[in-house]
Amino acid sequence: MTNGFASVPHRAVRRRTPVGQASRRRYSLATLRNTIAAWRGRTRYRWDLKRISEVNPHLIDDIGLTRRQVEDEIAKLPFWQR
């Protein structure tokens, strides 16, 4: 009988971490990047709304928001400041 794993010696060297741990790390890093991108997008959206409401308040009606909705959105704080 031949050993099927003997023909692949690199597997013993490459498996320094438990199976799946590296993929979980990659998934966690991707999740973190997506979370940061979403947070930055919301921050940018709120900043844009604030600028529009200050400089061209008539544009708020054009994008389909009320003044109250804009004020509520601008007043939101990051989760760590709540």
mmCIF file with all atom_site columns, C-alpha atoms in Angstrom:
data_model
loop_
_atom_site.group_PDB
_atom_site.id
_atom_site.type_symbol
_atom_site.label_atom_id
_atom_site.label_alt_id
_atom_site.label_comp_id
_atom_site.label_asym_id
_atom_site.label_entity_id
_atom_site.label_seq_id
_atom_site.pdbx_PDB_ins_code
_atom_site.Cartn_x
_atom_site.Cartn_y
_atom_site.Cartn_z
_atom_site.occupancy
_atom_site.B_iso_or_equiv
_atom_site.pdbx_formal_charge
_atom_site.auth_seq_id
_atom_site.auth_comp_id
_atom_site.auth_asym_id
_atom_site.auth_atom_id
_atom_site.pdbx_PDB_model_num
ATOM 1  C CA . MET A 1 1  ? 0.000   0.000  0.000  1.00 0.00 ? 1  MET A CA 1
ATOM 2  C CA . THR A 1 2  ? 1.243   3.450  -0.799 1.00 0.00 ? 2  THR A CA 1
ATOM 3  C CA . ASN A 1 3  ? 0.750   6.454  1.377  1.00 0.00 ? 3  ASN A CA 1
ATOM 4  C CA . GLY A 1 4  ? -1.120  9.166  -0.578 1.00 0.00 ? 4  GLY A CA 1
ATOM 5  C CA . PHE A 1 5  ? 0.225   11.911 1.657  1.00 0.00 ? 5  PHE A CA 1
ATOM 6  C CA . ALA A 1 6  ? 3.846   10.940 1.128  1.00 0.00 ? 6  ALA A CA 1
ATOM 7  C CA . SER A 1 7  ? 3.701   12.332 -2.391 1.00 0.00 ? 7  SER A CA 1
ATOM 8  C CA . VAL A 1 8  ? 2.768   15.778 -1.008 1.00 0.00 ? 8  VAL A CA 1
ATOM 9  C CA . PRO A 1 9  ? 5.453   16.641 1.558  1.00 0.00 ? 9  PRO A CA 1
ATOM 10 C CA . HIS A 1 10 ? 4.785   20.405 1.449  1.00 0.00 ? 10 HIS A CA 1
ATOM 11 C CA . ARG A 1 11 ? 1.480   19.967 3.270  1.00 0.00 ? 11 ARG A CA 1
ATOM 12 C CA . ALA A 1 12 ? 3.208   19.091 6.530  1.00 0.00 ? 12 ALA A CA 1
ATOM 13 C CA . VAL A 1 13 ? 5.312   22.241 6.331  1.00 0.00 ? 13 VAL A CA 1
ATOM 14 C CA . ARG A 1 14 ? 2.541   24.623 5.261  1.00 0.00 ? 14 ARG A CA 1
ATOM 15 C CA . ARG A 1 15 ? 0.051   23.659 7.984  1.00 0.00 ? 15 ARG A CA 1
ATOM 16 C CA . ARG A 1 16 ? 1.325   25.786 10.820 1.00 0.00 ? 16 ARG A CA 1
ATOM 17 C CA . THR A 1 17 ? -2.117  27.063 11.749 1.00 0.00 ? 17 THR A CA 1
ATOM 18 C CA . PRO A 1 18 ? -5.179  24.945 12.387 1.00 0.00 ? 18 PRO A CA 1
ATOM 19 C CA . VAL A 1 19 ? -7.331  24.259 9.354  1.00 0.00 ? 19 VAL A CA 1
ATOM 20 C CA . GLY A 1 20 ? -9.638  27.171 8.648  1.00 0.00 ? 20 GLY A CA 1
ATOM 21 C CA . GLN A 1 21 ? -7.911  29.658 10.940 1.00 0.00 ? 21 GLN A CA 1
ATOM 22 C CA . ALA A 1 22 ? -6.196  31.461 8.077  1.00 0.00 ? 22 ALA A CA 1
ATOM 23 C CA . SER A 1 23 ? -9.452  31.737 6.150  1.00 0.00 ? 23 SER A CA 1
ATOM 24 C CA . ARG A 1 24 ? -11.201 33.092 9.254  1.00 0.00 ? 24 ARG A CA 1
ATOM 25 C CA . ARG A 1 25 ? -8.450  35.686 9.584  1.00 0.00 ? 25 ARG A CA 1
ATOM 26 C CA . ARG A 1 26 ? -8.899  36.704 5.949  1.00 0.00 ? 26 ARG A CA 1
ATOM 27 C CA . TYR A 1 27 ? -12.655 36.847 6.457  1.00 0.00 ? 27 TYR A CA 1
ATOM 28 C CA . SER A 1 28 ? -12.224 38.968 9.572  1.00 0.00 ? 28 SER A CA 1
ATOM 29 C CA . LEU A 1 29 ? -9.898  41.346 7.776  1.00 0.00 ? 29 LEU A CA 1
ATOM 30 C CA . ALA A 1 30 ? -12.330 41.646 4.866  1.00 0.00 ? 30 ALA A CA 1
ATOM 31 C CA . THR A 1 31 ? -15.191 42.229 7.281  1.00 0.00 ? 31 THR A CA 1
ATOM 32 C CA . LEU A 1 32 ? -13.214 44.910 9.086  1.00 0.00 ? 32 LEU A CA 1
ATOM 33 C CA . ARG A 1 33 ? -12.365 46.646 5.814  1.00 0.00 ? 33 ARG A CA 1
ATOM 34 C CA . ASN A 1 34 ? -16.014 46.584 4.733  1.00 0.00 ? 34 ASN A CA 1
ATOM 35 C CA . THR A 1 35 ? -17.117 47.959 8.081  1.00 0.00 ? 35 THR A CA 1
ATOM 36 C CA . ILE A 1 36 ? -14.614 50.802 7.891  1.00 0.00 ? 36 ILE A CA 1
ATOM 37 C CA . ALA A 1 37 ? -15.649 51.573 4.309  1.00 0.00 ? 37 ALA A CA 1
ATOM 38 C CA . ALA A 1 38 ? -19.321 51.684 5.320  1.00 0.00 ? 38 ALA A CA 1
ATOM 39 C CA . TRP A 1 39 ? -18.529 53.932 8.288  1.00 0.00 ? 39 TRP A CA 1
ATOM 40 C CA . ARG A 1 40 ? -16.550 56.307 6.084  1.00 0.00 ? 40 ARG A CA 1
ATOM 41 C CA . GLY A 1 41 ? -19.357 56.344 3.535  1.00 0.00 ? 41 GLY A CA 1
ATOM 42 C CA . ARG A 1 42 ? -21.943 57.287 6.159  1.00 0.00 ? 42 ARG A CA 1
ATOM 43 C CA . THR A 1 43 ? -19.630 59.948 7.578  1.00 0.00 ? 43 THR A CA 1
ATOM 44 C CA . ARG A 1 44 ? -19.108 61.408 4.113  1.00 0.00 ? 44 ARG A CA 1
ATOM 45 C CA . TYR A 1 45 ? -22.884 61.315 3.454  1.00 0.00 ? 45 TYR A CA 1
ATOM 46 C CA . ARG A 1 46 ? -23.579 63.251 6.661  1.00 0.00 ? 46 ARG A CA 1
ATOM 47 C CA . TRP A 1 47 ? -20.851 65.756 5.864  1.00 0.00 ? 47 TRP A CA 1
ATOM 48 C CA . ASP A 1 48 ? -22.312 66.273 2.373  1.00 0.00 ? 48 ASP A CA 1
ATOM 49 C CA . LEU A 1 49 ? -25.805 66.734 3.786  1.00 0.00 ? 49 LEU A CA 1
ATOM 50 C CA . LYS A 1 50 ? -24.525 69.334 6.210  1.00 0.00 ? 50 LYS A CA 1
ATOM 51 C CA . ARG A 1 51 ? -22.751 71.266 3.444  1.00 0.00 ? 51 ARG A CA 1
ATOM 52 C CA . ILE A 1 52 ? -25.798 71.136 1.170  1.00 0.00 ? 52 ILE A CA 1
ATOM 53 C CA . SER A 1 53 ? -28.088 72.332 3.961  1.00 0.00 ? 53 SER A CA 1
ATOM 54 C CA . GLU A 1 54 ? -25.770 75.257 4.694  1.00 0.00 ? 54 GLU A CA 1
ATOM 55 C CA . VAL A 1 55 ? -24.840 76.340 1.188  1.00 0.00 ? 55 VAL A CA 1
ATOM 56 C CA . ASN A 1 56 ? -27.871 75.365 -0.931 1.00 0.00 ? 56 ASN A CA 1
ATOM 57 C CA . PRO A 1 57 ? -30.785 74.485 1.341  1.00 0.00 ? 57 PRO A CA 1
ATOM 58 C CA . HIS A 1 58 ? -33.201 74.372 -1.605 1.00 0.00 ? 58 HIS A CA 1
ATOM 59 C CA . LEU A 1 59 ? -31.389 71.234 -2.856 1.00 0.00 ? 59 LEU A CA 1
ATOM 60 C CA . ILE A 1 60 ? -32.623 69.281 0.182  1.00 0.00 ? 60 ILE A CA 1
ATOM 61 C CA . ASP A 1 61 ? -36.109 69.294 -1.333 1.00 0.00 ? 61 ASP A CA 1
ATOM 62 C CA . ASP A 1 62 ? -34.680 68.193 -4.672 1.00 0.00 ? 62 ASP A CA 1
ATOM 63 C CA . ILE A 1 63 ? -33.171 65.019 -3.199 1.00 0.00 ? 63 ILE A CA 1
ATOM 64 C CA . GLY A 1 64 ? -36.444 64.129 -1.508 1.00 0.00 ? 64 GLY A CA 1
ATOM 65 C CA . LEU A 1 65 ? -35.605 64.778 2.128  1.00 0.00 ? 65 LEU A CA 1
ATOM 66 C CA . THR A 1 66 ? -37.266 67.010 4.655  1.00 0.00 ? 66 THR A CA 1
ATOM 67 C CA . ARG A 1 67 ? -35.378 69.521 6.746  1.00 0.00 ? 67 ARG A CA 1
ATOM 68 C CA . ARG A 1 68 ? -36.107 67.414 9.845  1.00 0.00 ? 68 ARG A CA 1
ATOM 69 C CA . GLN A 1 69 ? -34.656 64.257 8.240  1.00 0.00 ? 69 GLN A CA 1
ATOM 70 C CA . VAL A 1 70 ? -31.477 66.118 7.339  1.00 0.00 ? 70 VAL A CA 1
ATOM 71 C CA . GLU A 1 71 ? -31.105 67.544 10.840 1.00 0.00 ? 71 GLU A CA 1
ATOM 72 C CA . ASP A 1 72 ? -31.645 64.103 12.398 1.00 0.00 ? 72 ASP A CA 1
ATOM 73 C CA . GLU A 1 73 ? -29.063 62.521 10.117 1.00 0.00 ? 73 GLU A CA 1
ATOM 74 C CA . ILE A 1 74 ? -26.489 65.257 10.732 1.00 0.00 ? 74 ILE A CA 1
ATOM 75 C CA . ALA A 1 75 ? -26.954 64.977 14.513 1.00 0.00 ? 75 ALA A CA 1
ATOM 76 C CA . LYS A 1 76 ? -26.039 61.275 14.592 1.00 0.00 ? 76 LYS A CA 1
ATOM 77 C CA . LEU A 1 77 ? -22.821 60.495 16.425 1.00 0.00 ? 77 LEU A CA 1
ATOM 78 C CA . PRO A 1 78 ? -20.364 57.666 15.860 1.00 0.00 ? 78 PRO A CA 1
ATOM 79 C CA . PHE A 1 79 ? -21.206 54.611 17.969 1.00 0.00 ? 79 PHE A CA 1
ATOM 80 C CA . TRP A 1 80 ? -18.286 55.167 20.354 1.00 0.00 ? 80 TRP A CA 1
ATOM 81 C CA . GLN A 1 81 ? -19.542 58.653 21.262 1.00 0.00 ? 81 GLN A CA 1
ATOM 82 C CA . ARG A 1 82 ? -23.078 57.589 22.218 1.00 0.00 ? 82 ARG A CA 1
#
